PDB file of C-alpha atoms in Angstrom:
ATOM      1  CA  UNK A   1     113.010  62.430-126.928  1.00  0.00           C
ATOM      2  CA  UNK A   2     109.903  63.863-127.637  1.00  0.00           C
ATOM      3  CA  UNK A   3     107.090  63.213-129.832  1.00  0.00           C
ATOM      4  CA  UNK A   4     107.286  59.528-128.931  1.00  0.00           C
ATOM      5  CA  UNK A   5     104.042  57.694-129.212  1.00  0.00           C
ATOM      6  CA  UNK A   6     103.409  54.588-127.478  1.00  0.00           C
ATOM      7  CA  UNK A   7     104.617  52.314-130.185  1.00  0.00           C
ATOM      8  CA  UNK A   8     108.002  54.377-130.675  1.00  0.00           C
ATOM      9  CA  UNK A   9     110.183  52.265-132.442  1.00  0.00           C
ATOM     10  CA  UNK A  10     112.639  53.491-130.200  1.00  0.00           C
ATOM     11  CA  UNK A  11     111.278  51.408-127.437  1.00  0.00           C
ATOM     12  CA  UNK A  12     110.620  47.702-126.932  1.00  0.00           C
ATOM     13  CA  UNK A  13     107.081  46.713-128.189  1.00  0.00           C
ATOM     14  CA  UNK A  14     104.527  47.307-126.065  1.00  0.00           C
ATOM     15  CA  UNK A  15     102.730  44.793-123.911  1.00  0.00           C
ATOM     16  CA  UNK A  16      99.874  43.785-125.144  1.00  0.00           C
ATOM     17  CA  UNK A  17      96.998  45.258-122.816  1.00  0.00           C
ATOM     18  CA  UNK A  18      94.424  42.459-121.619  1.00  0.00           C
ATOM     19  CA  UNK A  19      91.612  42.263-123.692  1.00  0.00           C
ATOM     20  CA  UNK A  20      88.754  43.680-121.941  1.00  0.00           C
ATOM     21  CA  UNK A  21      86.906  40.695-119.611  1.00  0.00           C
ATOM     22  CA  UNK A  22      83.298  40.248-120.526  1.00  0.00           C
ATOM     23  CA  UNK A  23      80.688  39.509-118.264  1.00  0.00           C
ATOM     24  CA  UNK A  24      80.186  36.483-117.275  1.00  0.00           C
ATOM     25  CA  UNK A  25      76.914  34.758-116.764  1.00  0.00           C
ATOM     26  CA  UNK A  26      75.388  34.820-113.472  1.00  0.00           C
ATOM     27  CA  UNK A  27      74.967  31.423-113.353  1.00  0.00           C
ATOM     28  CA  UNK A  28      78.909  30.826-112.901  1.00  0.00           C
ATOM     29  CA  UNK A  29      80.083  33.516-110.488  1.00  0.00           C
ATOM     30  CA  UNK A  30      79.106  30.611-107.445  1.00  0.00           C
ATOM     31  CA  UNK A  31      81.467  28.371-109.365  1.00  0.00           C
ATOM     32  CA  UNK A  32      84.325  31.210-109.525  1.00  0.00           C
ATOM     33  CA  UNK A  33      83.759  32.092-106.186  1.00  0.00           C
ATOM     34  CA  UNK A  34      86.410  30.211-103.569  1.00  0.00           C
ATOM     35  CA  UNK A  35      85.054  27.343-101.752  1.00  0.00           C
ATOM     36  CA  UNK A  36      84.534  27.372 -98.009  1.00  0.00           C
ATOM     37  CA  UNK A  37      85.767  24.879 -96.384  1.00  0.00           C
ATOM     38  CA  UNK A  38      83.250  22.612 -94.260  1.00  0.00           C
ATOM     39  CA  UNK A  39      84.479  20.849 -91.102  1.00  0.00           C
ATOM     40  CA  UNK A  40      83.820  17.462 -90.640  1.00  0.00           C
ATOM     41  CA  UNK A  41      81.445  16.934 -87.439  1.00  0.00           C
ATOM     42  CA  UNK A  42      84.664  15.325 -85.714  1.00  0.00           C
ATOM     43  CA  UNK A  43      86.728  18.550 -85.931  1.00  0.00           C
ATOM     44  CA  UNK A  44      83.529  20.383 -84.263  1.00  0.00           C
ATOM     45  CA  UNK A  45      84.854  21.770 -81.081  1.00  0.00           C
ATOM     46  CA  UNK A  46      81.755  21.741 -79.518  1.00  0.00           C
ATOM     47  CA  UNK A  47      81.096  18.212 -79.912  1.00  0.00           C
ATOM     48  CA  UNK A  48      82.431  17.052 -76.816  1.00  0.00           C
ATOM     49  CA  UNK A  49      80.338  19.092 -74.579  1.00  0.00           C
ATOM     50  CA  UNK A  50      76.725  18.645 -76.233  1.00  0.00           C
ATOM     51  CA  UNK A  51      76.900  21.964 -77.661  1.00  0.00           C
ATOM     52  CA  UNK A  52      77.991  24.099 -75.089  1.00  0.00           C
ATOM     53  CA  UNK A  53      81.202  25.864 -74.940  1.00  0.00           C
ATOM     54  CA  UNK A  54      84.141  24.499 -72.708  1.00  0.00           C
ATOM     55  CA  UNK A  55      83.466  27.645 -70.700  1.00  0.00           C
ATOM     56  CA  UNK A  56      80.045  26.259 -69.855  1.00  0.00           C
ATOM     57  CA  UNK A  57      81.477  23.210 -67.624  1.00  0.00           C
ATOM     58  CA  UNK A  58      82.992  25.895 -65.232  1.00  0.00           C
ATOM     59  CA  UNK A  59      79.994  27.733 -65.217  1.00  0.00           C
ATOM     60  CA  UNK A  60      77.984  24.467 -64.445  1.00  0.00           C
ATOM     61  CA  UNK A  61      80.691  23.782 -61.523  1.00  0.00           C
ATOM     62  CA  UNK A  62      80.810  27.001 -60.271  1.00  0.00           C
ATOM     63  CA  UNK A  63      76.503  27.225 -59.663  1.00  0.00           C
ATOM     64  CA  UNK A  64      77.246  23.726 -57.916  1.00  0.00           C
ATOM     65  CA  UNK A  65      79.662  24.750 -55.732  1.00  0.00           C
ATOM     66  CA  UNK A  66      77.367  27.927 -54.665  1.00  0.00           C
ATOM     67  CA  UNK A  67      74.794  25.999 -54.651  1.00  0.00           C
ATOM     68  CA  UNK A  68      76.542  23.472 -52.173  1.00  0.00           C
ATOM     69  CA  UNK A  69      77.874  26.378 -49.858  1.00  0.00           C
ATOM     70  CA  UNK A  70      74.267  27.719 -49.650  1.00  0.00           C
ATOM     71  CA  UNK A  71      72.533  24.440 -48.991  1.00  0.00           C
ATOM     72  CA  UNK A  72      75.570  23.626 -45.815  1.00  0.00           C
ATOM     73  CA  UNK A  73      74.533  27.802 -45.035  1.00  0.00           C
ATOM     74  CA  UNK A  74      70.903  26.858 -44.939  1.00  0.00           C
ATOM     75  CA  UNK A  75      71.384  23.620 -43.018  1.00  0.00           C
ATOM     76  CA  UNK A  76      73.595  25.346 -40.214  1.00  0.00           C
ATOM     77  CA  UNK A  77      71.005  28.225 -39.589  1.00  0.00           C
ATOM     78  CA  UNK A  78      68.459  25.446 -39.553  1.00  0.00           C
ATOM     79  CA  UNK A  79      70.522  23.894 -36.560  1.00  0.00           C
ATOM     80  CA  UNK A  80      71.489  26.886 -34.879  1.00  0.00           C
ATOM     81  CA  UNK A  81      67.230  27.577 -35.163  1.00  0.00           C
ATOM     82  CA  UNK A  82      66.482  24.335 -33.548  1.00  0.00           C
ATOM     83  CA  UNK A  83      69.336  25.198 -30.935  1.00  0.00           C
ATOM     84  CA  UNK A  84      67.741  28.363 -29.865  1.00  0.00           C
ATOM     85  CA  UNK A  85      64.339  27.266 -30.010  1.00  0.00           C
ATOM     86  CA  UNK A  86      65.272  24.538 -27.708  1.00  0.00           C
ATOM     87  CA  UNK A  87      67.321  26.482 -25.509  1.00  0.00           C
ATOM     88  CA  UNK A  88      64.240  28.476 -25.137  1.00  0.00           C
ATOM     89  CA  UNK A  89      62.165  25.904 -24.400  1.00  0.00           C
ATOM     90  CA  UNK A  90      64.358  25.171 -21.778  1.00  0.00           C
ATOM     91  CA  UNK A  91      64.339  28.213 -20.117  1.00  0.00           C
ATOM     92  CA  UNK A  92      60.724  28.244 -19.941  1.00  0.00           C
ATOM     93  CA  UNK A  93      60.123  25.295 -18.441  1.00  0.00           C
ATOM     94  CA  UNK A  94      62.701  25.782 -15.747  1.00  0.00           C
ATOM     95  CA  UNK A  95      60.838  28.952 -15.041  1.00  0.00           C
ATOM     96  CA  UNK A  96      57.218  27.366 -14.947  1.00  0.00           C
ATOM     97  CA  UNK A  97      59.280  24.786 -12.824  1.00  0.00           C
ATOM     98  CA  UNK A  98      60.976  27.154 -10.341  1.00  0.00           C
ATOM     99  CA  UNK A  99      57.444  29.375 -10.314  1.00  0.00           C
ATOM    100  CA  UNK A 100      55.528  26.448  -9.356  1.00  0.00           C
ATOM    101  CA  UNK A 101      58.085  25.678  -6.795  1.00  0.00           C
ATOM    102  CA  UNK A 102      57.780  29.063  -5.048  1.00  0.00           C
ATOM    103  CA  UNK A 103      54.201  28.586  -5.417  1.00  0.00           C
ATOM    104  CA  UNK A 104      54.649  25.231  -3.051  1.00  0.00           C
ATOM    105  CA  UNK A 105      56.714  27.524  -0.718  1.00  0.00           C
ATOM    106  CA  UNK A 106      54.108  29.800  -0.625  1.00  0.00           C
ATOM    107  CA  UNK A 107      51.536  27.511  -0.243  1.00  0.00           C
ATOM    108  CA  UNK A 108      53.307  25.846   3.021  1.00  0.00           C
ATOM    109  CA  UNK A 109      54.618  28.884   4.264  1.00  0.00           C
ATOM    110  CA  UNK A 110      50.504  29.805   4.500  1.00  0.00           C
ATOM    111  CA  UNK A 111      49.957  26.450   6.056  1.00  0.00           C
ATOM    112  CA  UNK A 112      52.826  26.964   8.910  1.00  0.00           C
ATOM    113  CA  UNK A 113      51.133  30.231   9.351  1.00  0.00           C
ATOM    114  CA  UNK A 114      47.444  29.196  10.205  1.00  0.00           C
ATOM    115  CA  UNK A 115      49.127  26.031  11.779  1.00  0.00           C
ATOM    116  CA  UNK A 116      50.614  28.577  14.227  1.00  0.00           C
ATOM    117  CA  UNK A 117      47.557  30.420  14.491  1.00  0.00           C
ATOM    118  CA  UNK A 118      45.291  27.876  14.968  1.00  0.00           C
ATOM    119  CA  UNK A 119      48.029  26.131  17.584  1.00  0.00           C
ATOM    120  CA  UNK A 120      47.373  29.307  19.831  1.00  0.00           C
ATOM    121  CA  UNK A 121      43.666  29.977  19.080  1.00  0.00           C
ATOM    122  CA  UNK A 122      43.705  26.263  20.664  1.00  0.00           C
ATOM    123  CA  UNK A 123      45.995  27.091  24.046  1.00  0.00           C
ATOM    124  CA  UNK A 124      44.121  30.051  24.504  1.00  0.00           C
ATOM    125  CA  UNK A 125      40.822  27.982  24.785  1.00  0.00           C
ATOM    126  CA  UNK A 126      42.044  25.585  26.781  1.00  0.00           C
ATOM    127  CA  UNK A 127      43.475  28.176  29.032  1.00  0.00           C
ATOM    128  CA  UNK A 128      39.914  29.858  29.766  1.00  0.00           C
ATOM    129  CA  UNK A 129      38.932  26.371  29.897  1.00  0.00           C
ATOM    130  CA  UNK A 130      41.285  25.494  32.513  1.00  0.00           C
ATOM    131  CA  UNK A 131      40.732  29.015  34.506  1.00  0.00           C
ATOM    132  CA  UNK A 132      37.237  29.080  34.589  1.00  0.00           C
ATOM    133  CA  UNK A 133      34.973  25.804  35.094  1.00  0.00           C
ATOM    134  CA  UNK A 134      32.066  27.091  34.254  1.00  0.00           C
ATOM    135  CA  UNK A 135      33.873  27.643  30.467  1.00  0.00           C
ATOM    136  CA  UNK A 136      35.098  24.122  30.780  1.00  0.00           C
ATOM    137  CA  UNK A 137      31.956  22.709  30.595  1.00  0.00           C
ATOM    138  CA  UNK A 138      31.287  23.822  27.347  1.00  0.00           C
ATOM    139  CA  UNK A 139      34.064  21.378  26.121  1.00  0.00           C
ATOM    140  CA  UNK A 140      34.310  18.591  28.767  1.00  0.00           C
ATOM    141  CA  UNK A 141      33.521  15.418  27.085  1.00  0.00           C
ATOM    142  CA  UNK A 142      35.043  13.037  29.779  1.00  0.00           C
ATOM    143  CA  UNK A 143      33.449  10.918  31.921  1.00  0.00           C
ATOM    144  CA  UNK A 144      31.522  12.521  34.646  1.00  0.00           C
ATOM    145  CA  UNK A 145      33.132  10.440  37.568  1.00  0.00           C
ATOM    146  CA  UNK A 146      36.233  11.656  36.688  1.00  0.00           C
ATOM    147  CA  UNK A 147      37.168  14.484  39.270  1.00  0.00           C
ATOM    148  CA  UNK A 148      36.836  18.073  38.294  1.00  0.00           C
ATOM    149  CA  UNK A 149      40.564  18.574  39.206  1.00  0.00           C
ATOM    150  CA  UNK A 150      41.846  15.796  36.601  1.00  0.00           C
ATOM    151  CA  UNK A 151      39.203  16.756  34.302  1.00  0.00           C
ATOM    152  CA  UNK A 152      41.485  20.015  34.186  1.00  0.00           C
ATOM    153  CA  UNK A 153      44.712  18.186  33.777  1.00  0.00           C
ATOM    154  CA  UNK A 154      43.135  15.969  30.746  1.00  0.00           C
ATOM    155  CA  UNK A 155      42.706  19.610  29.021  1.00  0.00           C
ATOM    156  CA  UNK A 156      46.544  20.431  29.822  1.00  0.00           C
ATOM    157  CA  UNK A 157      47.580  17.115  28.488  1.00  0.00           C
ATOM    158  CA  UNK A 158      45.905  17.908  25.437  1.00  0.00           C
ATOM    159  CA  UNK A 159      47.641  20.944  24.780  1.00  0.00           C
ATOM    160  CA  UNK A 160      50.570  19.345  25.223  1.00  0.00           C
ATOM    161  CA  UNK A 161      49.499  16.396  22.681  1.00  0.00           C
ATOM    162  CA  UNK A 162      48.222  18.946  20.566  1.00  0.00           C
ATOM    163  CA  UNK A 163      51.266  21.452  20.055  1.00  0.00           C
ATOM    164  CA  UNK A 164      52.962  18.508  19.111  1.00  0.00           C
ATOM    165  CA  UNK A 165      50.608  17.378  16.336  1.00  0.00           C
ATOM    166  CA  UNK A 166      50.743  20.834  15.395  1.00  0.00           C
ATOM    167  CA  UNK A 167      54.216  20.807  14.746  1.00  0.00           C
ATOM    168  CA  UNK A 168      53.869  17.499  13.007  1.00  0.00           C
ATOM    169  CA  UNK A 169      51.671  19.026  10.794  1.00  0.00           C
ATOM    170  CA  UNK A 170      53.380  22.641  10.270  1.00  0.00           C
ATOM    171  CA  UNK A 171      56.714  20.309   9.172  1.00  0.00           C
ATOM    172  CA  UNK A 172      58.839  21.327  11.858  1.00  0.00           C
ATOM    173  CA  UNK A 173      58.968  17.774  13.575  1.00  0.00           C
ATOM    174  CA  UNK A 174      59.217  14.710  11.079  1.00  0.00           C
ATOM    175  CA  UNK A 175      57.929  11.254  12.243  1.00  0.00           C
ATOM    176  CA  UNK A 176      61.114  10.193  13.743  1.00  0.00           C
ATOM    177  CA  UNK A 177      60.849  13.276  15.635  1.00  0.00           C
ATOM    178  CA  UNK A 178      57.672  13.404  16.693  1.00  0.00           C
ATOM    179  CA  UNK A 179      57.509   9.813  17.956  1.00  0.00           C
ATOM    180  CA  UNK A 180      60.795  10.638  20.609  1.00  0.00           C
ATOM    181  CA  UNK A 181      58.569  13.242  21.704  1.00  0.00           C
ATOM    182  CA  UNK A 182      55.632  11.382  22.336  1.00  0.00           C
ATOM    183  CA  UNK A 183      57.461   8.993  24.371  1.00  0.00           C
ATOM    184  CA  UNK A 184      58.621  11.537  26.227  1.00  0.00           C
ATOM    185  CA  UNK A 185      55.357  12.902  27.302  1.00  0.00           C
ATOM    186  CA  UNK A 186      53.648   9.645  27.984  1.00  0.00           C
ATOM    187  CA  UNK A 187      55.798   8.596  30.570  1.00  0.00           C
ATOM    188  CA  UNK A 188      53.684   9.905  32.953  1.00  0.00           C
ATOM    189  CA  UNK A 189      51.126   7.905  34.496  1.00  0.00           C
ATOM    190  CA  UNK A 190      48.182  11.506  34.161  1.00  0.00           C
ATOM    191  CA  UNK A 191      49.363  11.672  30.275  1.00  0.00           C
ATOM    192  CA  UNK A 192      48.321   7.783  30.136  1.00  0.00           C
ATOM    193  CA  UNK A 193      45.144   8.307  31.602  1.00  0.00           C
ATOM    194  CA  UNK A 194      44.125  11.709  29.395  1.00  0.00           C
ATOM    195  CA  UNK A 195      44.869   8.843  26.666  1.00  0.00           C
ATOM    196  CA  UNK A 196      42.563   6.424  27.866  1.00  0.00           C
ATOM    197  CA  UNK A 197      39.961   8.643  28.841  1.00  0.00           C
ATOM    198  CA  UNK A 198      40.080  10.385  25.128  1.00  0.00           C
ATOM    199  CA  UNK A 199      39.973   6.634  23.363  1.00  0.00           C
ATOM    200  CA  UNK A 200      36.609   7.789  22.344  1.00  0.00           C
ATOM    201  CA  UNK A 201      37.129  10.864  20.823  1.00  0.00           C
ATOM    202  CA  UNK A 202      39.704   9.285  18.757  1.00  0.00           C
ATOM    203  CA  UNK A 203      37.267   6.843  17.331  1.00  0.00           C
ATOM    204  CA  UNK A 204      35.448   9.375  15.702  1.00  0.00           C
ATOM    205  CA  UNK A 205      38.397  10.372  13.689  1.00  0.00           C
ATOM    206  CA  UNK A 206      38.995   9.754   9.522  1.00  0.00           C
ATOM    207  CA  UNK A 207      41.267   6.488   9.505  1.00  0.00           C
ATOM    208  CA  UNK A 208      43.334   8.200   6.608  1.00  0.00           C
ATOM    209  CA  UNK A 209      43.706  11.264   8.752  1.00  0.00           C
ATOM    210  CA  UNK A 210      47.088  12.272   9.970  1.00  0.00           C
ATOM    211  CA  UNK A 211      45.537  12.584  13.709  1.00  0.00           C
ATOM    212  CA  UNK A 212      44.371   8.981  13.370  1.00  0.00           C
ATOM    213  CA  UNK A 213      47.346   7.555  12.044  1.00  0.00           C
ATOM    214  CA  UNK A 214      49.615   9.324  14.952  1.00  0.00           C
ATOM    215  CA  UNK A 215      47.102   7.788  17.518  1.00  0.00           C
ATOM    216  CA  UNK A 216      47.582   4.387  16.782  1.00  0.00           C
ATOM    217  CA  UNK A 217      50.859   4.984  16.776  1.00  0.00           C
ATOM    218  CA  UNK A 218      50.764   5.861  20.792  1.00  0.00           C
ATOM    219  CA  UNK A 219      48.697   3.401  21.672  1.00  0.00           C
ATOM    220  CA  UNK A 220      51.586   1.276  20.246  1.00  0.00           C
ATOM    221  CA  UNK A 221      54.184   3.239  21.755  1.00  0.00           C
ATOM    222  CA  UNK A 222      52.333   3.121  25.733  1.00  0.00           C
ATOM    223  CA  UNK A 223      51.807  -1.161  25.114  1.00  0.00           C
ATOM    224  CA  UNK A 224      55.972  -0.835  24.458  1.00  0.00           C
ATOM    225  CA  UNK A 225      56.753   0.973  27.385  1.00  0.00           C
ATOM    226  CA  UNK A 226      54.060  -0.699  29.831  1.00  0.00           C
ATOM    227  CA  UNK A 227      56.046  -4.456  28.094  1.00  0.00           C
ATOM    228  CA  UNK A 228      59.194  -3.058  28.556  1.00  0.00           C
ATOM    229  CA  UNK A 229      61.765  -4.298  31.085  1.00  0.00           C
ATOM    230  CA  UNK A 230      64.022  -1.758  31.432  1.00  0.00           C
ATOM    231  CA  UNK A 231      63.860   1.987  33.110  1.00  0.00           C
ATOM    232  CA  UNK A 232      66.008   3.512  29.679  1.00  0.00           C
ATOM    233  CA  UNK A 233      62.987   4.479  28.731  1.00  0.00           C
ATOM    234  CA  UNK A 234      64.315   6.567  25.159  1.00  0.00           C
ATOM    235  CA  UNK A 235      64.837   3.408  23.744  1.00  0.00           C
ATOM    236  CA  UNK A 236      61.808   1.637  23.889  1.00  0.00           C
ATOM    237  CA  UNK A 237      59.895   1.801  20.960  1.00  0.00           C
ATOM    238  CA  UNK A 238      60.317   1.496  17.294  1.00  0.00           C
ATOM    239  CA  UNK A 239      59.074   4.469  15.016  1.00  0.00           C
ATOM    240  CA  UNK A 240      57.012   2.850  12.602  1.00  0.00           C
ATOM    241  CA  UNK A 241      57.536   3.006   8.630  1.00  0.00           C
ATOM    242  CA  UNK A 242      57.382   6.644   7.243  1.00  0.00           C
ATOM    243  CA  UNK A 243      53.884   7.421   6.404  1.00  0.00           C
ATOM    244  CA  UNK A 244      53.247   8.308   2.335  1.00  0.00           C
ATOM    245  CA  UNK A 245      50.213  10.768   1.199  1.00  0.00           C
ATOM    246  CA  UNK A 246      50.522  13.198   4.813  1.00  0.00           C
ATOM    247  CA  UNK A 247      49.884  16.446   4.450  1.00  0.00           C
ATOM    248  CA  UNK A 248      53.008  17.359   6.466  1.00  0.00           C
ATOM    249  CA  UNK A 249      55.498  14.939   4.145  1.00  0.00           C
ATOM    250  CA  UNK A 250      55.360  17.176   0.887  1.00  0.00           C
ATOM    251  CA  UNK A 251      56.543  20.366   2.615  1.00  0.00           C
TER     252      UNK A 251
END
């Protein structure tokens, strides 16, 4: 086997080799090229979700729900703002209240103190007054006929009536108080005539003063026990109605 050429008649005829392919015009290699295939608009998968991918639907839902639990974060540090800001507000008004409150203490506290000092400034006149009667004329405003010697018990019934206003004022006695302790006093016939013989010094007096007001209430407590029928004297009387405006009723 050797020499044989590539039509050896030893061997089955050749194939025929392809004839050599000729180039084809430019024109048709579109046409021999395969066809893509077009989807119809109903097989586009996009169609159902304007364009977006399916994965933008979760997307959208996820920003909501972010968006929701920041808006409910917002609103509850908005309330827990108000909260404090109230709670401050609070607290400063209870402090201006309490501060203006010892301010009022204070301020009576400084009252019962000149009160007191004023109380003895007075009993310490009246003492001179009553020692020495050349120092009692300064102040003697009764009636000249009345006897030297009563003239000096009129200024020690007016210490007595007074101390009491005093404490009136100063808020240690209250109306109710000071009117069983008037009718105490003036159950002596020498307090009753200090009264009478002052009726004129009394009439100078403010009618909206405190002084003036617990006047008329003895003379209304002395026509009570001169009316009265019984010796029990403590319960003759009736205090009148609680005063509004004193000085002595806002401490």
């Amino acid at each position: 086997m050797h020499g044989a050429g590539p039509c050896d008649p030893r061997f089955p005829p050749c194939a025929a080799s392809p004839p050599p392919r000729r180039s084809e015009p430019l024109g048709t290699l579109e046409a021999a090229a395969p066809r893509i295939a077009r989807r119809s608009p109903s097989a586009d998968p996009h169609s159902t979700t304007g364009g977006r991918s399916p994965d933008s639907g979760v997307d959208m839902a996820t920003r909501k729900n972010v968006t929701g639990r920041f808006c409910s974060a917002t609103a509850g540090m908005l309330v827990a703002t108000a909260g404090l800001t109230l709670a401050a507000r609070q607290r400063r008004l209870e402090a201006e209240r309490l501060g203006l409150r010892r301010l009022e203490l204070e301020e009576a506290a400084s009252r019962r103190r000149a009160l007191a000092h004023q109380q003895r400034m007075h009993w310490e006149l009246l003492t001179r007054a009553m020692d020495d009667a050349s120092l009692a004329a300064v102040i003697d405003t009764y009636d000249k006929d009345i006897p030297a010697e009563k003239r000096r018990q009129f200024f020690y019934a007016n210490a007595w009536y007074v101390n009491l206003y005093y404490l009136y004022e100063a808020g240690l006695l209250d109306q109710q108080e000071l009117f069983g302790r008037l009718r105490e006093i003036f159950q002596t016939p020498l307090m009753r005539e200090y009264w009478e013989a002052s009726r004129a010094q009394r009439a100078t007096l403010d009618e909206s003063s405190d002084e003036r007001r617990i006047g008329a209430m003895v003379d209304g407590l002395i026509m009570e026990l001169d009316e009265a029928d019984t010796d029990e004297w403590w319960v003759v009387g009736t205090p009148p109605p609680a005063w509004e405006g004193t000085s002595s009723s806002g401490e």
